[in-house]
Amino acid sequence: MNLSGKAAMVTGAAKRIGREVALTLAREGCDVIVHYGTSVPEAQTLAAEITALGREALVLQAHLDRPADLRRLAAAAQKQFGRVDVLVNNASAFFPLELGNITPKAMQQLFAVNSVAPLLLAQAILPGMKRRRCGKIINLLDISVERPWPSYMAYCASKAALWSLTQSLALAAAPHVQVNGICPGAILWHKGLNKADIRRQTARIPAKRRGEPQDIAAAVVYLCQTDYVTGQKLVVDGGRSVAW
């Protein structure tokens, strides 16, 4: 699919990987729906940068664990641009939850944002893609879908559920709409890691470096531009998953 003139929605676009994905899609010629949860100034700054690239930016707030917000988000995006050609489900809830401390409320929070929200957004946007016989849905997964982490048990389960949904959606969307997942490795170190932790983590990566948000954005562009890849997960981890 040629991205020039297309409309792309990126959830969790205000910061980190989502920000780079949104900017990269704008550079490729997309108008961008910038979703954010609470990061108002960051979302507004991103929108200004997209506008400076000569593309249109629509900034929309939504709590992804609220079905009414999801319906409003999808409706507002499609009203503004008449369609959504690319949906990137990037937003994610992430926190540790070990066996013995797991509660129904925490499980619901993780699954609501990481599994249910991508499905409901796809459900709202996919009919238009199918009518136009063109569209891309890309879900941000995690390398933990293959090798889960015990200390993040519930998070890993929610991402594994999203991987299963990605495959099911690919079948439901075929033949003209493609649905894929991206499994990032160590892209941005989380705040709890000290220098020794970072050195140990880096040593385990064959590429001998962490990834950058641009690496994930490039993977998004690839999956947008190919029409013969669907129902797959693209691992972007510097080789970490084969060097366990």
Short mmCIF file of C-alpha atoms in Angstrom, two decimals:
data_model
loop_
_atom_site.label_atom_id
_atom_site.label_comp_id
_atom_site.label_asym_id
_atom_site.label_seq_id
_atom_site.Cartn_x
_atom_site.Cartn_y
_atom_site.Cartn_z
CA MET A 1 0.00 0.00 0.00
CA ASN A 2 1.28 3.44 -0.90
CA LEU A 3 1.07 5.54 2.27
CA SER A 4 0.86 8.93 0.56
CA GLY A 5 -2.43 10.60 1.46
CA LYS A 6 -3.55 7.81 3.79
CA ALA A 7 -4.98 8.30 7.28
CA ALA A 8 -3.25 6.47 10.13
CA MET A 9 -4.29 6.12 13.76
CA VAL A 10 -1.61 5.46 16.36
CA THR A 11 -2.69 4.75 19.92
CA GLY A 12 -0.40 5.89 22.70
CA ALA A 13 1.26 8.20 20.21
CA ALA A 14 2.43 10.99 22.50
CA LYS A 15 5.62 9.35 23.75
CA ARG A 16 8.30 6.76 23.14
CA ILE A 17 7.69 4.23 20.36
CA GLY A 18 4.26 5.60 19.48
CA ARG A 19 5.66 9.07 18.89
CA GLU A 20 8.29 7.80 16.47
CA VAL A 21 5.75 5.65 14.64
CA ALA A 22 3.43 8.63 14.21
CA LEU A 23 6.22 10.89 12.93
CA THR A 24 7.52 8.24 10.55
CA LEU A 25 4.08 7.64 9.08
CA ALA A 26 3.70 11.41 8.60
CA ARG A 27 7.05 11.51 6.79
CA GLU A 28 5.76 8.73 4.56
CA GLY A 29 2.77 10.90 3.63
CA CYS A 30 0.08 9.95 6.14
CA ASP A 31 -2.27 12.21 7.99
CA VAL A 32 -2.17 11.01 11.59
CA ILE A 33 -4.72 10.52 14.34
CA VAL A 34 -2.69 11.10 17.50
CA HIS A 35 -4.29 9.25 20.40
CA TYR A 36 -3.18 9.95 23.94
CA GLY A 37 -4.37 9.07 27.43
CA THR A 38 -3.02 11.74 29.77
CA SER A 39 0.03 13.24 28.02
CA VAL A 40 -1.58 16.45 26.77
CA PRO A 41 1.50 18.66 26.09
CA GLU A 42 3.41 15.80 24.45
CA ALA A 43 0.48 15.04 22.14
CA GLN A 44 0.13 18.70 21.18
CA THR A 45 3.86 18.99 20.47
CA LEU A 46 3.73 15.88 18.29
CA ALA A 47 0.75 17.25 16.37
CA ALA A 48 2.66 20.47 15.68
CA GLU A 49 5.60 18.45 14.33
CA ILE A 50 3.31 16.45 12.06
CA THR A 51 1.71 19.65 10.78
CA ALA A 52 5.18 21.07 10.11
CA LEU A 53 5.78 18.06 7.85
CA GLY A 54 2.82 19.16 5.73
CA ARG A 55 0.40 16.53 7.04
CA GLU A 56 -2.79 16.87 9.05
CA ALA A 57 -2.85 15.80 12.69
CA LEU A 58 -5.98 15.08 14.72
CA VAL A 59 -5.37 14.85 18.47
CA LEU A 60 -7.85 12.68 20.37
CA GLN A 61 -7.94 11.71 24.03
CA ALA A 62 -9.39 8.40 25.18
CA HIS A 63 -9.10 6.01 28.08
CA LEU A 64 -8.58 2.68 26.35
CA ASP A 65 -10.10 0.70 29.20
CA ARG A 66 -13.47 2.39 28.59
CA PRO A 67 -15.53 0.96 25.70
CA ALA A 68 -17.43 4.23 25.25
CA ASP A 69 -14.14 6.08 24.77
CA LEU A 70 -13.05 3.52 22.17
CA ARG A 71 -16.27 4.01 20.20
CA ARG A 72 -15.84 7.79 20.37
CA LEU A 73 -12.21 7.55 19.27
CA ALA A 74 -12.98 5.42 16.22
CA ALA A 75 -15.99 7.54 15.25
CA ALA A 76 -14.13 10.86 15.55
CA ALA A 77 -11.21 9.63 13.47
CA GLN A 78 -13.43 8.33 10.69
CA LYS A 79 -15.57 11.47 10.73
CA GLN A 80 -12.53 13.73 10.34
CA PHE A 81 -10.84 11.85 7.50
CA GLY A 82 -13.69 9.76 6.14
CA ARG A 83 -11.69 6.62 6.82
CA VAL A 84 -8.78 5.06 8.70
CA ASP A 85 -6.37 3.26 6.39
CA VAL A 86 -3.80 2.22 9.00
CA LEU A 87 -4.45 1.31 12.64
CA VAL A 88 -1.41 0.90 14.88
CA ASN A 89 -2.39 -0.44 18.30
CA ASN A 90 0.68 0.75 20.17
CA ALA A 91 -0.66 1.77 23.58
CA SER A 92 0.10 -0.67 26.36
CA ALA A 93 -0.31 -1.15 30.09
CA PHE A 94 2.85 -2.57 31.65
CA PHE A 95 3.60 -3.37 35.26
CA PRO A 96 4.95 -6.38 37.21
CA LEU A 97 2.51 -8.83 38.74
CA GLU A 98 3.86 -12.05 40.18
CA LEU A 99 1.95 -15.16 41.16
CA GLY A 100 0.52 -14.61 44.62
CA ASN A 101 -0.14 -10.92 44.01
CA ILE A 102 -2.45 -11.20 41.00
CA THR A 103 -5.89 -9.66 41.48
CA PRO A 104 -8.92 -9.64 39.19
CA LYS A 105 -8.75 -5.84 39.02
CA ALA A 106 -5.13 -5.83 37.84
CA MET A 107 -5.84 -8.56 35.30
CA GLN A 108 -8.81 -6.61 33.98
CA GLN A 109 -6.71 -3.47 33.62
CA LEU A 110 -3.98 -5.22 31.64
CA PHE A 111 -6.34 -7.14 29.40
CA ALA A 112 -8.60 -4.12 28.84
CA VAL A 113 -5.78 -2.00 27.43
CA ASN A 114 -3.54 -4.65 25.88
CA SER A 115 -6.10 -7.05 24.40
CA VAL A 116 -9.67 -5.76 24.42
CA ALA A 117 -8.98 -2.19 23.24
CA PRO A 118 -7.07 -3.27 20.10
CA LEU A 119 -9.85 -5.72 19.27
CA LEU A 120 -12.65 -3.19 19.73
CA LEU A 121 -10.83 -0.54 17.70
CA ALA A 122 -10.21 -3.05 14.93
CA GLN A 123 -13.85 -4.09 15.06
CA ALA A 124 -14.93 -0.46 14.61
CA ILE A 125 -12.47 0.37 11.83
CA LEU A 126 -12.19 -2.89 9.89
CA PRO A 127 -15.60 -2.69 8.12
CA GLY A 128 -14.52 0.50 6.33
CA MET A 129 -11.21 -1.06 5.34
CA LYS A 130 -13.00 -4.08 3.92
CA ARG A 131 -15.40 -1.88 1.94
CA ARG A 132 -12.44 -0.03 0.44
CA ARG A 133 -10.60 -3.35 -0.08
CA CYS A 134 -7.48 -1.89 1.50
CA GLY A 135 -6.09 -1.41 5.00
CA LYS A 136 -3.48 -2.37 7.57
CA ILE A 137 -3.83 -3.22 11.25
CA ILE A 138 -0.60 -3.55 13.22
CA ASN A 139 -0.56 -4.64 16.85
CA LEU A 140 2.43 -4.05 19.10
CA LEU A 141 3.11 -7.34 20.85
CA ASP A 142 6.19 -8.31 22.87
CA ILE A 143 8.94 -10.90 22.68
CA SER A 144 7.41 -12.29 25.88
CA VAL A 145 4.60 -13.89 23.86
CA GLU A 146 7.11 -16.65 23.11
CA ARG A 147 9.10 -16.61 26.36
CA PRO A 148 7.00 -15.16 29.18
CA TRP A 149 8.49 -13.55 32.27
CA PRO A 150 7.20 -14.93 35.61
CA SER A 151 7.38 -11.52 37.28
CA TYR A 152 5.15 -10.03 34.56
CA MET A 153 2.83 -13.02 34.27
CA ALA A 154 -0.42 -11.11 33.70
CA TYR A 155 1.15 -8.67 31.24
CA CYS A 156 2.62 -11.53 29.20
CA ALA A 157 -0.76 -13.27 29.15
CA SER A 158 -2.44 -10.11 27.84
CA LYS A 159 0.10 -9.80 25.02
CA ALA A 160 -0.26 -13.50 24.18
CA ALA A 161 -3.99 -12.90 23.90
CA LEU A 162 -3.33 -10.01 21.52
CA TRP A 163 -1.15 -12.29 19.39
CA SER A 164 -3.99 -14.81 19.15
CA LEU A 165 -6.40 -12.00 18.25
CA THR A 166 -3.97 -10.77 15.59
CA GLN A 167 -4.09 -14.14 13.87
CA SER A 168 -7.88 -14.36 14.12
CA LEU A 169 -8.29 -10.82 12.78
CA ALA A 170 -5.99 -11.62 9.87
CA LEU A 171 -8.34 -14.42 8.83
CA ALA A 172 -11.44 -12.26 9.32
CA ALA A 173 -9.92 -9.33 7.38
CA ALA A 174 -8.66 -11.32 4.39
CA PRO A 175 -8.17 -11.07 1.50
CA HIS A 176 -7.76 -7.31 1.09
CA VAL A 177 -6.79 -6.14 4.60
CA GLN A 178 -3.64 -7.33 6.36
CA VAL A 179 -3.25 -7.72 10.13
CA ASN A 180 0.14 -8.32 11.72
CA GLY A 181 2.03 -7.94 14.97
CA ILE A 182 5.42 -6.55 15.91
CA CYS A 183 7.39 -7.97 18.84
CA PRO A 184 9.84 -5.35 20.11
CA GLY A 185 12.82 -6.44 22.15
CA ALA A 186 14.79 -4.07 24.37
CA ILE A 187 13.92 -0.76 22.74
CA LEU A 188 13.90 1.69 25.63
CA TRP A 189 15.22 0.65 29.04
CA HIS A 190 12.62 0.93 31.78
CA LYS A 191 13.40 3.18 34.73
CA GLY A 192 14.05 0.36 37.19
CA LEU A 193 17.24 -0.81 35.47
CA ASN A 194 20.62 0.32 36.79
CA LYS A 195 23.83 0.46 34.76
CA ALA A 196 24.85 -3.09 35.69
CA ASP A 197 21.43 -4.40 34.64
CA ILE A 198 21.73 -2.59 31.32
CA ARG A 199 25.18 -4.04 30.68
CA ARG A 200 23.90 -7.56 31.39
CA GLN A 201 20.88 -7.09 29.16
CA THR A 202 22.97 -5.65 26.33
CA ALA A 203 25.46 -8.53 26.53
CA ARG A 204 22.62 -10.97 25.78
CA ILE A 205 21.67 -9.20 22.55
CA PRO A 206 23.62 -10.40 19.49
CA ALA A 207 23.45 -6.88 18.04
CA LYS A 208 25.16 -5.65 21.25
CA ARG A 209 22.89 -2.67 21.58
CA ARG A 210 19.35 -1.86 22.51
CA GLY A 211 16.91 -1.04 19.76
CA GLU A 212 15.60 2.43 19.00
CA PRO A 213 12.03 3.56 18.40
CA GLN A 214 13.02 4.10 14.77
CA ASP A 215 13.57 0.34 14.44
CA ILE A 216 9.94 -0.30 15.32
CA ALA A 217 8.73 2.55 13.12
CA ALA A 218 10.61 1.03 10.18
CA ALA A 219 8.90 -2.30 10.84
CA VAL A 220 5.52 -0.56 10.84
CA VAL A 221 6.26 1.04 7.47
CA TYR A 222 7.34 -2.32 6.03
CA LEU A 223 4.11 -3.99 7.15
CA CYS A 224 2.10 -1.10 5.72
CA GLN A 225 3.79 -1.34 2.34
CA THR A 226 3.59 -5.10 1.83
CA ASP A 227 0.32 -6.73 0.80
CA TYR A 228 1.39 -10.38 1.03
CA VAL A 229 2.20 -10.66 4.73
CA THR A 230 -0.66 -11.22 7.15
CA GLY A 231 -1.26 -13.05 10.40
CA GLN A 232 2.44 -12.86 11.28
CA LYS A 233 4.57 -11.45 14.07
CA LEU A 234 7.71 -9.56 13.12
CA VAL A 235 10.34 -9.82 15.86
CA VAL A 236 12.54 -6.71 16.15
CA ASP A 237 14.95 -7.52 18.95
CA GLY A 238 18.52 -7.50 17.64
CA GLY A 239 18.55 -11.30 17.74
CA ARG A 240 17.73 -11.55 21.45
CA SER A 241 15.04 -14.20 20.97
CA VAL A 242 17.47 -16.66 19.38
CA ALA A 243 20.17 -16.17 22.00
CA TRP A 244 18.33 -17.08 25.19
#
